[in-house]
XYZ file of C-alpha atoms in Angstrom:
749
model
C 39.923 63.652 26.657
C 42.210 60.638 26.795
C 39.516 58.617 28.365
C 37.038 59.727 25.774
C 39.402 58.564 22.917
C 39.782 55.147 24.578
C 37.039 52.721 23.311
C 37.222 49.391 24.956
C 36.632 46.450 22.734
C 33.325 44.561 23.457
C 30.203 43.031 21.745
C 26.617 43.187 22.780
C 27.061 39.893 24.654
C 30.170 41.030 26.554
C 30.079 41.896 30.212
C 32.920 43.156 32.538
C 33.027 41.358 35.857
C 34.588 44.512 37.398
C 31.911 46.689 35.993
C 34.271 48.793 33.913
C 32.379 47.870 30.667
C 30.283 50.676 29.119
C 27.311 48.197 29.592
C 27.684 48.481 33.312
C 27.980 51.374 35.804
C 28.873 50.388 39.343
C 28.082 46.753 38.517
C 24.606 47.560 37.198
C 23.629 47.238 33.508
C 23.210 50.545 31.655
C 20.071 51.523 29.815
C 21.764 51.021 26.466
C 22.779 47.387 27.232
C 19.268 46.180 28.148
C 18.031 45.897 24.471
C 21.104 43.852 23.514
C 20.596 41.561 26.435
C 16.933 41.093 25.453
C 17.939 40.458 21.975
C 20.441 37.833 23.058
C 17.855 36.173 25.236
C 15.372 36.184 22.289
C 17.944 34.705 20.019
C 18.620 31.871 22.576
C 14.928 31.209 23.017
C 14.498 31.291 19.220
C 17.127 28.619 18.513
C 16.030 26.606 21.582
C 12.482 26.540 20.192
C 13.821 25.187 16.836
C 16.064 22.687 18.621
C 13.062 21.308 20.717
C 10.988 21.147 17.610
C 13.509 19.107 15.682
C 14.227 16.960 18.768
C 10.551 15.750 18.461
C 11.553 13.979 15.327
C 13.944 11.702 17.098
C 11.369 9.616 19.054
C 8.868 9.724 16.232
C 11.499 8.484 13.793
C 12.410 5.684 16.255
C 8.754 4.663 16.517
C 8.291 4.664 12.776
C 11.343 2.468 12.401
C 10.050 0.012 15.077
C 6.689 -0.232 13.299
C 7.979 -0.435 9.747
C 10.530 -3.053 10.761
C 7.880 -5.036 12.697
C 10.156 -5.172 15.680
C 9.481 -8.146 17.927
C 9.806 -7.482 21.618
C 8.950 -10.884 22.985
C 6.627 -12.627 25.484
C 6.208 -9.442 27.498
C 6.209 -5.764 26.764
C 9.050 -5.474 29.240
C 11.626 -7.762 27.799
C 15.129 -6.381 28.203
C 17.527 -7.555 25.464
C 14.752 -9.791 24.090
C 15.101 -12.279 26.977
C 11.925 -13.206 28.763
C 11.363 -16.958 28.503
C 7.707 -17.644 28.724
C 8.301 -21.405 29.185
C 5.105 -21.971 27.028
C 5.816 -25.759 26.940
C 6.691 -26.002 30.629
C 4.655 -26.907 33.642
C 4.455 -23.385 34.936
C 3.472 -21.697 31.668
C 0.188 -20.446 33.079
C 1.975 -18.891 36.052
C 4.476 -17.228 33.838
C 1.717 -15.863 31.557
C -0.073 -14.343 34.563
C 3.168 -12.690 35.734
C 3.764 -11.254 32.276
C 0.172 -9.978 32.145
C 0.534 -7.952 35.284
C 3.847 -6.629 33.995
C 2.451 -5.769 30.638
C -0.383 -3.761 32.250
C 2.063 -1.526 34.087
C 4.340 -0.931 31.098
C 1.478 -0.165 28.749
C 0.077 2.286 31.234
C 3.527 4.097 31.356
C 3.711 4.115 27.554
C 0.381 5.956 27.448
C 2.037 8.818 29.380
C 4.792 8.738 26.730
C 2.210 8.993 24.008
C 0.559 12.067 25.788
C 3.959 13.723 26.186
C 4.597 13.354 22.375
C 1.172 14.896 21.709
C 1.829 17.880 23.964
C 5.288 18.206 22.349
C 3.726 18.309 18.913
C 1.230 20.985 20.102
C 4.307 23.126 20.903
C 5.674 22.546 17.351
C 2.337 23.250 15.685
C 1.804 26.372 17.786
C 5.194 27.713 16.649
C 4.485 26.840 12.989
C 1.184 28.770 13.018
C 2.777 31.726 14.766
C 5.609 31.809 12.148
C 3.131 31.718 9.315
C 1.087 34.488 10.894
C 4.109 36.651 11.365
C 5.068 36.137 7.749
C 1.801 37.655 6.645
C 2.177 40.371 9.221
C 5.628 41.366 8.018
C 5.848 40.359 4.428
C 2.479 39.441 3.136
C 0.547 42.656 3.104
C -0.633 42.342 6.737
C -2.507 39.778 8.815
C -6.182 40.356 9.818
C -6.825 41.068 13.427
C -9.042 37.917 13.496
C -5.878 35.732 13.188
C -3.754 37.481 15.757
C -4.281 34.728 18.358
C -4.793 31.771 15.930
C -1.687 30.032 17.322
C -3.335 29.967 20.764
C -6.879 28.925 19.578
C -6.205 26.330 16.901
C -5.803 23.409 19.386
C -9.550 23.434 20.218
C -11.322 21.248 17.574
C -14.280 23.618 17.836
C -12.066 26.262 16.200
C -12.945 24.543 12.829
C -16.546 25.772 13.103
C -15.522 29.353 14.190
C -17.039 31.608 11.441
C -14.115 34.119 11.847
C -11.637 31.440 10.584
C -13.398 31.238 7.192
C -14.743 34.833 6.857
C -11.721 36.832 7.938
C -9.719 36.547 4.698
C -12.443 38.419 2.753
C -11.511 42.153 2.949
C -14.107 44.750 3.794
C -15.735 46.740 1.048
C -13.423 49.740 1.099
C -10.203 47.691 1.047
C -7.707 48.439 -1.833
C -7.815 45.973 -4.826
C -4.417 44.503 -3.981
C -5.703 43.221 -0.693
C -8.424 41.279 -2.464
C -5.731 39.559 -4.516
C -4.037 38.501 -1.272
C -7.301 36.916 -0.043
C -6.322 33.597 -1.616
C -3.100 33.550 0.424
C -5.125 34.175 3.606
C -7.474 31.304 2.790
C -4.399 29.090 2.371
C -3.458 30.229 5.888
C -6.940 29.365 7.181
C -6.878 25.939 5.513
C -3.381 25.262 6.878
C -4.613 26.217 10.281
C -7.658 23.906 9.929
C -5.394 21.065 8.863
C -3.054 21.617 11.798
C -6.102 21.634 14.130
C -7.116 18.260 12.864
C -3.506 16.967 12.840
C -2.783 18.157 16.446
C -5.968 16.494 17.721
C -5.121 13.237 15.921
C -1.591 13.242 17.072
C -2.391 11.931 20.517
C -4.081 8.763 19.220
C -1.500 8.396 16.489
C 1.263 8.516 19.038
C -0.454 5.961 21.220
C -0.851 3.594 18.270
C 2.830 3.940 17.468
C 4.087 3.832 21.035
C 1.983 0.932 22.337
C 2.973 -2.557 21.033
C 0.303 -5.107 20.333
C 0.088 -8.795 21.115
C 0.071 -10.328 17.655
C 1.003 -13.438 15.727
C 4.298 -13.008 13.891
C 5.791 -15.298 11.294
C 9.413 -16.429 11.677
C 11.800 -16.493 8.742
C 10.616 -18.741 6.061
C 12.846 -21.712 5.112
C 12.454 -23.066 1.640
C 12.261 -26.803 2.210
C 11.032 -28.762 -0.805
C 9.694 -28.436 -4.333
C 6.605 -30.535 -5.006
C 7.074 -33.124 -7.765
C 3.828 -35.148 -7.776
C 2.169 -37.794 -5.701
C 1.985 -41.547 -5.825
C -1.869 -41.534 -5.804
C -2.080 -43.051 -9.350
C 0.609 -45.546 -8.727
C 0.894 -48.934 -6.951
C 2.505 -48.530 -3.557
C 6.296 -48.885 -3.873
C 7.369 -48.269 -0.311
C 5.466 -48.845 2.950
C 6.817 -49.146 6.506
C 7.271 -52.826 7.558
C 6.855 -54.206 4.048
C 9.344 -55.863 1.704
C 9.513 -55.425 -2.081
C 8.261 -58.916 -2.608
C 5.174 -58.325 -0.508
C 4.386 -55.061 -2.316
C 4.892 -56.657 -5.706
C 2.410 -59.390 -4.715
C -0.101 -56.836 -3.450
C 0.234 -58.288 0.045
C -0.410 -55.221 2.176
C -1.091 -57.000 5.411
C 2.408 -56.116 6.340
C 1.150 -52.679 7.454
C -1.172 -54.196 10.046
C 0.854 -52.998 13.007
C 0.973 -49.336 12.121
C -2.048 -48.759 9.707
C -4.336 -51.692 10.529
C -4.390 -50.820 14.209
C -4.977 -47.111 13.394
C -8.087 -48.040 11.314
C -9.403 -50.330 14.113
C -9.013 -47.483 16.553
C -11.071 -45.159 14.204
C -13.761 -47.935 13.940
C -14.158 -48.121 17.685
C -14.423 -44.308 17.902
C -16.986 -44.175 15.099
C -19.284 -46.582 16.972
C -18.817 -44.719 20.343
C -19.466 -41.253 18.937
C -22.480 -42.401 17.027
C -23.857 -43.881 20.266
C -23.158 -40.635 21.996
C -24.946 -38.648 19.296
C -28.206 -40.470 20.144
C -28.241 -39.040 23.618
C -30.056 -35.780 24.327
C -27.681 -32.936 23.210
C -25.134 -35.322 21.765
C -23.337 -34.929 18.496
C -20.952 -36.727 16.245
C -17.275 -35.978 16.667
C -14.588 -36.938 14.223
C -11.769 -39.063 15.576
C -8.059 -38.082 15.457
C -5.413 -40.470 14.092
C -1.849 -40.473 15.396
C 1.333 -40.151 13.237
C 4.413 -40.286 15.441
C 4.213 -37.322 17.875
C 1.203 -35.565 16.315
C -2.414 -36.362 15.370
C -4.238 -35.588 12.205
C -7.842 -34.494 12.134
C -10.096 -34.325 9.011
C -10.941 -30.755 8.014
C -14.630 -30.021 7.401
C -14.355 -26.234 7.335
C -15.120 -25.872 3.647
C -18.851 -26.310 3.934
C -19.702 -24.599 0.609
C -17.924 -27.121 -1.588
C -18.759 -30.183 0.692
C -15.115 -31.266 0.512
C -13.362 -33.018 3.378
C -9.631 -32.347 3.424
C -7.358 -35.223 4.514
C -3.880 -34.335 5.850
C -0.860 -36.208 4.473
C 1.131 -38.438 6.821
C 4.389 -37.742 5.122
C 3.967 -34.082 5.957
C 2.903 -34.994 9.476
C 6.065 -36.989 9.961
C 8.154 -33.925 9.068
C 6.038 -31.719 11.346
C 6.483 -34.354 14.179
C 10.194 -33.927 13.861
C 9.848 -30.204 14.149
C 7.514 -30.703 17.124
C 9.921 -32.986 18.954
C 12.785 -30.581 18.348
C 10.873 -27.621 19.705
C 10.041 -29.593 22.811
C 13.711 -30.635 23.268
C 13.017 -34.299 22.893
C 15.789 -34.805 20.364
C 19.404 -35.015 21.661
C 21.097 -34.422 18.348
C 22.601 -31.041 17.530
C 20.084 -28.739 15.971
C 20.933 -26.788 12.915
C 22.135 -23.209 13.586
C 19.216 -21.775 11.699
C 16.644 -23.340 14.008
C 14.999 -20.483 15.890
C 14.696 -22.029 19.435
C 15.356 -18.784 21.158
C 12.544 -17.021 19.245
C 10.170 -19.828 20.139
C 11.118 -19.754 23.804
C 10.573 -15.960 23.793
C 6.896 -16.268 22.855
C 3.644 -16.843 24.741
C 2.529 -19.380 22.151
C 4.131 -21.108 19.159
C 2.690 -22.651 16.063
C 5.019 -24.775 13.942
C 3.940 -24.670 10.260
C 4.750 -26.484 7.101
C 3.371 -26.237 3.651
C 2.549 -29.533 1.905
C 0.000 -31.468 -0.132
C -3.370 -32.640 1.085
C -6.221 -34.515 -0.684
C -9.766 -33.092 -0.672
C -12.486 -35.807 -0.643
C -16.043 -35.400 -1.871
C -18.012 -38.609 -1.234
C -21.525 -39.985 -0.752
C -23.198 -43.355 -0.396
C -26.350 -44.937 -1.886
C -28.328 -48.165 -1.833
C -29.170 -49.783 -5.101
C -28.606 -52.551 -7.580
C -25.716 -53.066 -10.026
C -25.865 -54.177 -13.637
C -22.627 -55.249 -15.414
C -22.289 -54.911 -19.180
C -19.283 -56.579 -20.885
C -18.067 -54.861 -24.046
C -14.935 -56.938 -24.523
C -12.114 -58.375 -22.478
C -10.708 -55.001 -21.635
C -13.855 -52.985 -21.328
C -17.067 -53.180 -19.302
C -19.843 -50.939 -17.912
C -20.973 -50.940 -14.285
C -24.290 -49.226 -13.705
C -25.556 -48.545 -10.178
C -29.108 -47.409 -9.345
C -30.149 -45.122 -6.565
C -27.805 -42.155 -7.268
C -28.982 -38.651 -6.191
C -27.240 -35.375 -5.612
C -27.568 -32.419 -3.254
C -29.117 -30.314 -6.000
C -30.854 -33.151 -7.860
C -34.538 -34.025 -6.996
C -34.688 -37.381 -8.884
C -32.970 -40.690 -8.671
C -30.644 -41.695 -11.431
C -28.685 -44.724 -12.544
C -25.011 -43.922 -12.679
C -22.867 -45.789 -15.203
C -19.106 -46.051 -14.937
C -16.861 -47.213 -17.760
C -14.285 -49.649 -16.403
C -11.281 -51.535 -17.778
C -7.920 -50.660 -19.123
C -9.308 -50.712 -22.632
C -10.924 -47.293 -21.730
C -7.951 -45.939 -19.760
C -4.873 -47.482 -18.053
C -6.108 -45.802 -14.785
C -9.425 -47.802 -14.885
C -8.358 -50.612 -12.559
C -9.814 -52.251 -9.487
C -8.983 -54.090 -6.252
C -10.995 -55.964 -3.715
C -11.111 -58.020 -0.536
C -13.586 -59.677 1.803
C -14.810 -59.116 5.318
C -15.235 -62.400 7.222
C -18.655 -62.613 8.687
C -18.834 -64.584 11.932
C -22.659 -64.633 12.125
C -23.769 -68.303 11.667
C -27.221 -67.134 10.656
C -26.028 -65.497 7.528
C -25.668 -67.900 4.551
C -23.277 -65.678 2.554
C -20.558 -65.477 5.193
C -18.255 -62.922 3.654
C -18.968 -59.330 2.721
C -17.383 -58.396 -0.654
C -15.681 -54.996 -0.863
C -14.778 -53.880 -4.366
C -12.903 -50.661 -5.152
C -12.591 -49.501 -8.806
C -11.533 -46.378 -10.531
C -13.318 -44.874 -13.511
C -12.089 -41.948 -15.594
C -15.619 -41.146 -16.807
C -19.234 -41.676 -15.812
C -22.634 -40.712 -17.027
C -26.266 -40.746 -15.770
C -29.754 -41.700 -17.000
C -33.225 -42.383 -15.540
C -36.641 -43.212 -16.995
C -37.143 -39.749 -18.494
C -33.692 -38.626 -19.705
C -30.137 -39.516 -20.460
C -29.169 -35.901 -21.211
C -28.760 -36.691 -24.954
C -25.863 -39.117 -24.469
C -27.858 -42.106 -25.976
C -26.753 -44.514 -23.271
C -30.296 -45.716 -22.512
C -30.710 -47.134 -25.987
C -27.237 -48.484 -26.244
C -27.644 -50.443 -23.028
C -30.258 -52.517 -24.751
C -27.578 -53.790 -27.150
C -24.068 -52.839 -25.860
C -22.421 -54.557 -28.951
C -24.292 -52.455 -31.420
C -22.099 -50.778 -34.017
C -24.157 -47.683 -33.651
C -22.976 -47.107 -30.121
C -19.875 -44.912 -29.870
C -18.967 -45.217 -26.156
C -16.326 -42.546 -26.273
C -18.983 -40.007 -27.460
C -21.526 -41.332 -25.003
C -19.213 -40.674 -21.999
C -17.853 -37.414 -23.408
C -21.319 -35.951 -23.877
C -21.879 -32.888 -21.794
C -23.886 -33.023 -18.504
C -25.685 -30.366 -16.450
C -23.386 -28.523 -13.999
C -24.798 -30.320 -10.885
C -23.578 -33.614 -12.422
C -20.195 -32.670 -13.706
C -18.192 -32.694 -10.445
C -18.822 -36.431 -9.822
C -18.481 -37.595 -13.426
C -14.701 -37.426 -14.067
C -11.967 -39.552 -12.292
C -14.434 -41.204 -9.926
C -13.590 -43.829 -7.331
C -16.320 -46.352 -6.506
C -16.431 -48.591 -3.378
C -19.189 -51.282 -3.551
C -20.245 -53.358 -0.542
C -22.174 -56.592 -1.355
C -24.444 -57.330 1.490
C -24.316 -60.827 2.981
C -27.668 -62.614 2.727
C -29.318 -59.595 1.149
C -32.262 -59.974 -1.183
C -30.904 -60.449 -4.660
C -27.301 -60.897 -5.676
C -27.208 -57.463 -7.336
C -28.020 -55.414 -4.159
C -25.311 -53.108 -3.097
C -24.503 -50.355 -0.656
C -22.163 -48.348 -2.904
C -20.273 -45.097 -2.436
C -18.391 -43.006 -5.053
C -15.954 -40.203 -4.528
C -13.664 -37.806 -6.212
C -10.391 -36.426 -4.906
C -8.738 -33.090 -5.367
C -5.135 -32.071 -4.689
C -4.415 -29.030 -2.637
C -1.504 -27.349 -0.850
C -2.587 -26.141 2.514
C -0.492 -25.037 5.513
C -0.111 -27.539 8.415
C 0.022 -26.067 11.943
C 0.643 -27.623 15.396
C 0.502 -25.738 18.590
C 3.553 -26.706 20.750
C 1.938 -25.758 24.122
C 0.602 -28.744 26.146
C -1.811 -26.283 27.843
C -3.669 -25.326 24.735
C -3.072 -28.469 22.618
C -2.746 -31.508 24.913
C -3.540 -33.949 22.077
C -0.906 -32.463 19.689
C -3.550 -31.932 16.998
C -2.515 -30.730 13.654
C -4.777 -28.350 11.729
C -4.671 -27.298 8.127
C -5.777 -23.969 6.565
C -5.235 -21.894 3.385
C -7.278 -24.487 1.452
C -8.327 -23.993 -2.199
C -11.539 -21.887 -2.255
C -13.494 -24.039 -4.648
C -11.723 -27.312 -5.643
C -14.928 -28.521 -7.496
C -13.853 -26.384 -10.376
C -10.614 -28.318 -10.784
C -9.946 -31.606 -12.460
C -10.094 -34.482 -9.864
C -6.991 -36.552 -9.149
C -6.444 -40.114 -10.371
C -6.459 -42.675 -7.525
C -5.074 -46.190 -7.625
C -7.699 -48.423 -5.762
C -4.928 -50.512 -4.069
C -4.366 -47.767 -1.586
C -7.678 -48.786 0.094
C -6.059 -52.258 0.684
C -3.123 -50.578 2.340
C -5.446 -48.633 4.665
C -7.233 -51.922 5.596
C -3.872 -53.812 5.883
C -5.093 -56.630 3.770
C -3.913 -58.617 0.763
C -5.553 -58.600 -2.567
C -8.693 -60.746 -2.821
C -8.342 -62.250 0.703
C -10.709 -62.268 3.665
C -9.989 -60.052 6.724
C -10.369 -61.603 10.116
C -13.845 -61.077 11.404
C -12.557 -60.333 14.857
C -10.952 -57.077 13.876
C -12.822 -53.993 15.101
C -13.263 -52.452 11.735
C -14.517 -55.714 10.148
C -16.918 -56.540 12.999
C -18.421 -52.956 13.187
C -18.788 -52.687 9.338
C -20.346 -56.169 8.942
C -22.740 -55.618 11.800
C -23.848 -52.335 10.453
C -24.402 -53.672 6.931
C -26.331 -56.631 8.251
C -28.566 -54.322 10.323
C -29.192 -51.934 7.503
C -30.600 -54.585 5.291
C -32.412 -56.566 7.911
C -36.115 -56.849 7.468
C -36.680 -56.892 11.223
C -34.703 -53.744 12.057
C -36.542 -50.677 13.272
C -36.176 -47.263 11.563
C -34.124 -45.974 14.508
C -31.758 -49.001 14.417
C -31.395 -48.655 10.600
C -30.568 -44.946 10.991
C -28.025 -45.680 13.756
C -26.204 -48.346 11.796
C -26.336 -46.274 8.645
C -24.532 -43.475 10.511
C -21.931 -45.902 11.773
C -21.382 -47.250 8.310
C -20.945 -43.785 6.833
C -18.291 -42.919 9.388
C -16.549 -46.240 8.912
C -16.470 -45.788 5.131
C -15.297 -42.232 5.473
C -12.463 -43.193 7.858
C -11.294 -46.101 5.702
C -11.266 -43.887 2.548
C -9.570 -40.910 4.317
C -7.099 -43.270 5.976
C -6.053 -44.568 2.574
C -5.630 -41.026 1.128
C -3.550 -39.957 4.155
C -1.003 -42.667 3.526
C -0.238 -41.708 -0.131
C 3.309 -40.359 -0.267
C 4.494 -37.520 -2.453
C 7.679 -36.711 -4.270
C 9.845 -33.681 -3.746
C 13.030 -32.050 -4.863
C 15.368 -29.769 -3.050
C 14.176 -26.210 -3.299
C 16.486 -23.538 -4.697
C 18.813 -22.388 -1.961
C 18.448 -18.632 -2.783
C 14.850 -17.461 -2.681
C 15.837 -14.485 -4.793
C 17.409 -16.407 -7.630
C 15.876 -16.652 -11.031
C 15.264 -20.341 -10.700
C 13.365 -19.706 -7.398
C 11.190 -17.018 -8.914
C 10.255 -19.248 -11.814
C 9.445 -22.079 -9.419
C 7.108 -19.840 -7.393
C 5.086 -19.257 -10.545
C 4.485 -22.982 -11.267
C 1.166 -23.949 -9.681
C 1.810 -27.723 -10.341
C 5.208 -27.676 -8.573
C 4.899 -25.314 -5.732
C 7.733 -24.652 -3.244
C 7.004 -25.800 0.310
C 8.146 -23.581 3.116
C 8.755 -24.314 6.773
C 8.328 -21.634 9.381
C 6.742 -20.801 12.763
C 4.197 -18.331 14.092
C 4.905 -16.856 17.490
C 2.478 -15.008 19.737
C 4.434 -12.099 21.015
C 4.375 -8.411 21.766
C 5.507 -6.589 18.641
C 5.332 -3.367 16.586
C 3.780 -3.317 13.194
C 1.628 -1.518 10.664
C -0.726 -4.410 9.836
C -3.992 -2.716 10.935
C -5.876 0.260 9.542
C -5.434 2.279 12.719
C -1.675 1.635 12.672
C -1.504 2.810 9.058
C -3.484 5.955 9.994
C -1.055 6.569 12.888
C 1.909 6.322 10.627
C 0.376 8.765 8.113
C -0.407 11.275 10.967
C 3.117 10.973 12.354
C 4.787 11.416 8.900
C 2.658 14.587 8.234
C 3.698 15.800 11.678
C 7.343 15.344 10.784
C 6.828 17.321 7.549
C 5.270 20.150 9.676
C 8.113 20.291 12.085
C 10.724 20.338 9.256
C 8.760 22.985 7.433
C 8.668 25.111 10.578
C 12.441 24.927 10.957
C 13.133 26.022 7.384
C 10.470 28.861 7.573
C 12.104 30.027 10.722
C 15.630 29.974 9.157
C 14.420 31.702 5.993
C 12.472 34.456 7.678
C 14.253 34.933 10.905
C 10.997 35.232 12.721
C 11.415 34.963 16.450
C 8.811 33.687 18.885
C 6.921 36.367 20.867
C 4.872 35.956 23.898
C 1.285 36.874 24.244
C 2.236 39.658 26.675
C 4.552 41.209 24.071
C 1.831 41.007 21.425
C -0.720 42.682 23.697
C 1.759 45.332 24.821
C 2.514 46.150 21.207
C -1.191 46.405 20.464
C -1.690 48.788 23.380
C 1.141 50.996 22.236
C -0.298 51.280 18.793
C -1.811 54.721 18.061
C -5.345 54.450 16.742
C -5.662 55.889 13.203
C -9.332 55.261 12.596
C -8.836 51.699 11.473
C -11.962 50.477 13.312
C -14.096 53.593 12.716
C -17.545 52.631 11.604
C -16.948 48.853 12.263
C -19.521 47.572 14.805
C -19.569 43.831 14.116
C -16.897 41.416 15.169
C -16.673 39.898 11.708
C -15.959 43.294 10.232
C -13.266 44.257 12.844
C -11.601 40.803 12.298
C -10.847 41.771 8.661
C -8.695 44.740 9.524
C -5.126 43.777 8.727
C -2.025 44.724 10.646
C 1.641 44.809 9.961
C 4.544 44.068 12.283
C 7.784 45.874 12.192
C 10.844 45.488 14.523
C 11.883 48.594 16.345
C 14.275 48.237 19.251
C 13.322 44.658 19.970
C 9.566 45.563 20.358
C 6.620 44.705 18.165
C 4.936 47.635 16.576
C 1.696 47.284 14.760
C 0.529 49.107 11.670
C -3.178 48.567 11.240
C -4.065 49.518 7.798
C -7.622 49.527 6.506
C -7.339 51.802 3.508
C -3.751 52.842 3.030
C -1.398 51.076 0.806
C 1.084 48.832 2.618
C 4.467 47.955 1.085
C 6.858 45.374 2.577
C 9.675 46.893 4.711
C 13.088 47.401 3.341
C 14.603 46.238 6.556
C 13.589 44.989 9.882
C 14.320 48.294 11.563
C 12.311 50.519 9.108
C 8.886 51.824 9.966
C 6.349 53.505 7.840
């Protein structure tokens, strides 16, 4: 009796080491203790399942952070602490790149296993979610059809989406009570959720791979606001040139630039002749020549074929880029600013240094014809040149330019001579004249487009001729681009037939703001060539820039109205080509050859002059987020120029469509994992093995649920309910009877 009254204190998780606990007899667990031990194990497994599901969020969140933050690894995928110097500007850069390539192959292979592990891990989470949703219906939702009993095991196969039972099972059989028809919508939601999880689970593998595997990509470094553009000196007389004094510039004596700019033009002339000669060989072609500016070389940009505009880099920008280039190579000994990202550049396979700045687009062509001069007064005259034609124009026209400061202060000119050393030519010097005209118009024998210039040229002093209206008169679209702010270079041929014969070229210039780039690697850019991109899409629709003709004298390194030495390369080549073009004894092939040489020489001299023109700038706002900076960014005439670099590195990011899809799939997966956790907490549903489900089904007493059902589709519609009884699943398969939710987990009906 005393022993009967004594009740030792214990819980279902307690166990006596000596075996004196009621849960043990002679050290063996009693029959009554086994359910409690099972429940305890089930609870542990239940919470462990939730913990493992939530743990999946950690690597996915880390990968999402790496991709959203565009994390840069470096020159190799395996780059501990971001330190793996590729030595891209060194002598062993290729060897280092090969070493990194082998290393990257191994690391990327290992990361694919990581992606597969994340996929399998998510399958576990998705399986638990579908099981929990199914048990919700089985316990609280009016029963779950038999067709969905193993959905959590079948959904991973993509073919499950076309399984008819997935979509027909929610529809109850004919004799089902009316309330079960109402719950059909909920079962369809379960089917749709299962289908979505099927798709999601099969996409999770590729999505994880996209997020896990870094890509080799070009990444921009932090932008540094450098300058605010404040106009160019294109319309002005040169006020500063290297090697020139103020007295020389005021007197228009630009021969002081001969050492730096004159020699550069002579080099271009030699290249023009050589490349034209090469182009005559079988399979040969014409190649544009580079021109050096300190440590880098400029190259004319011919990429915009639609607008027929040649873009000329600016030498002032090139000097700044040259300084960046020298600093990146370590040529400068002075202390670099702290913000200079040398370490970033060293930790990349390839580096592009970039600067934004102005460039001038050039549209030019040359013609052979005669010139007629018409003097209106001391400050105004007309210069009309025959032989003009355009790309979209099938007829020849005479083009008339208005000239003189009486029309516009910008309408000025400059000229010089080329000494001709050929004793057989009577007119020894070739005259080169460069004028600027703010407006031009056209006419031929059949039309002057209604401007009236044909009649007025018969008597230019007639009071009936309004020259402002004549040159303001509208022109067809194919004529407009070359009729405003036009430059004209005229070459008077020595010894040519008739004093009015000319080989003349006109051009218009456009201002643009491209991005300058130079590759710092000597392996991929041995010549230190600078390229420009991000050019205006169609500059022909913009107003051309005003150009002062004296800049052509600077390019030739000559004084105003003086003769250049005939021994210079540019003078000799140009004089020889002009003489051959107009020679009566020249063959067609010789004329074509010399004409091609002349066109290149003219292009180089004109582009050379445009590249020299400096621009003005102001210090950009220090804070890019300030109100002043934001207003400046919206000003197209005064853009802010930025300096930055582009490095070729292994990095994460979401720039591509596949990366964005991977991010979406991963985020939806995170939502599913979190939803599973809260569903499990709210319902207390515990995971059950397939053996337990089958055992519970075998223990179920048949009550005629499947009587008369022969087809699989009909049997799949029979719904079952799950109740907890002593830790075991018990099924209630109800086809006709009314099923009500249980009052408690231990209640059966």
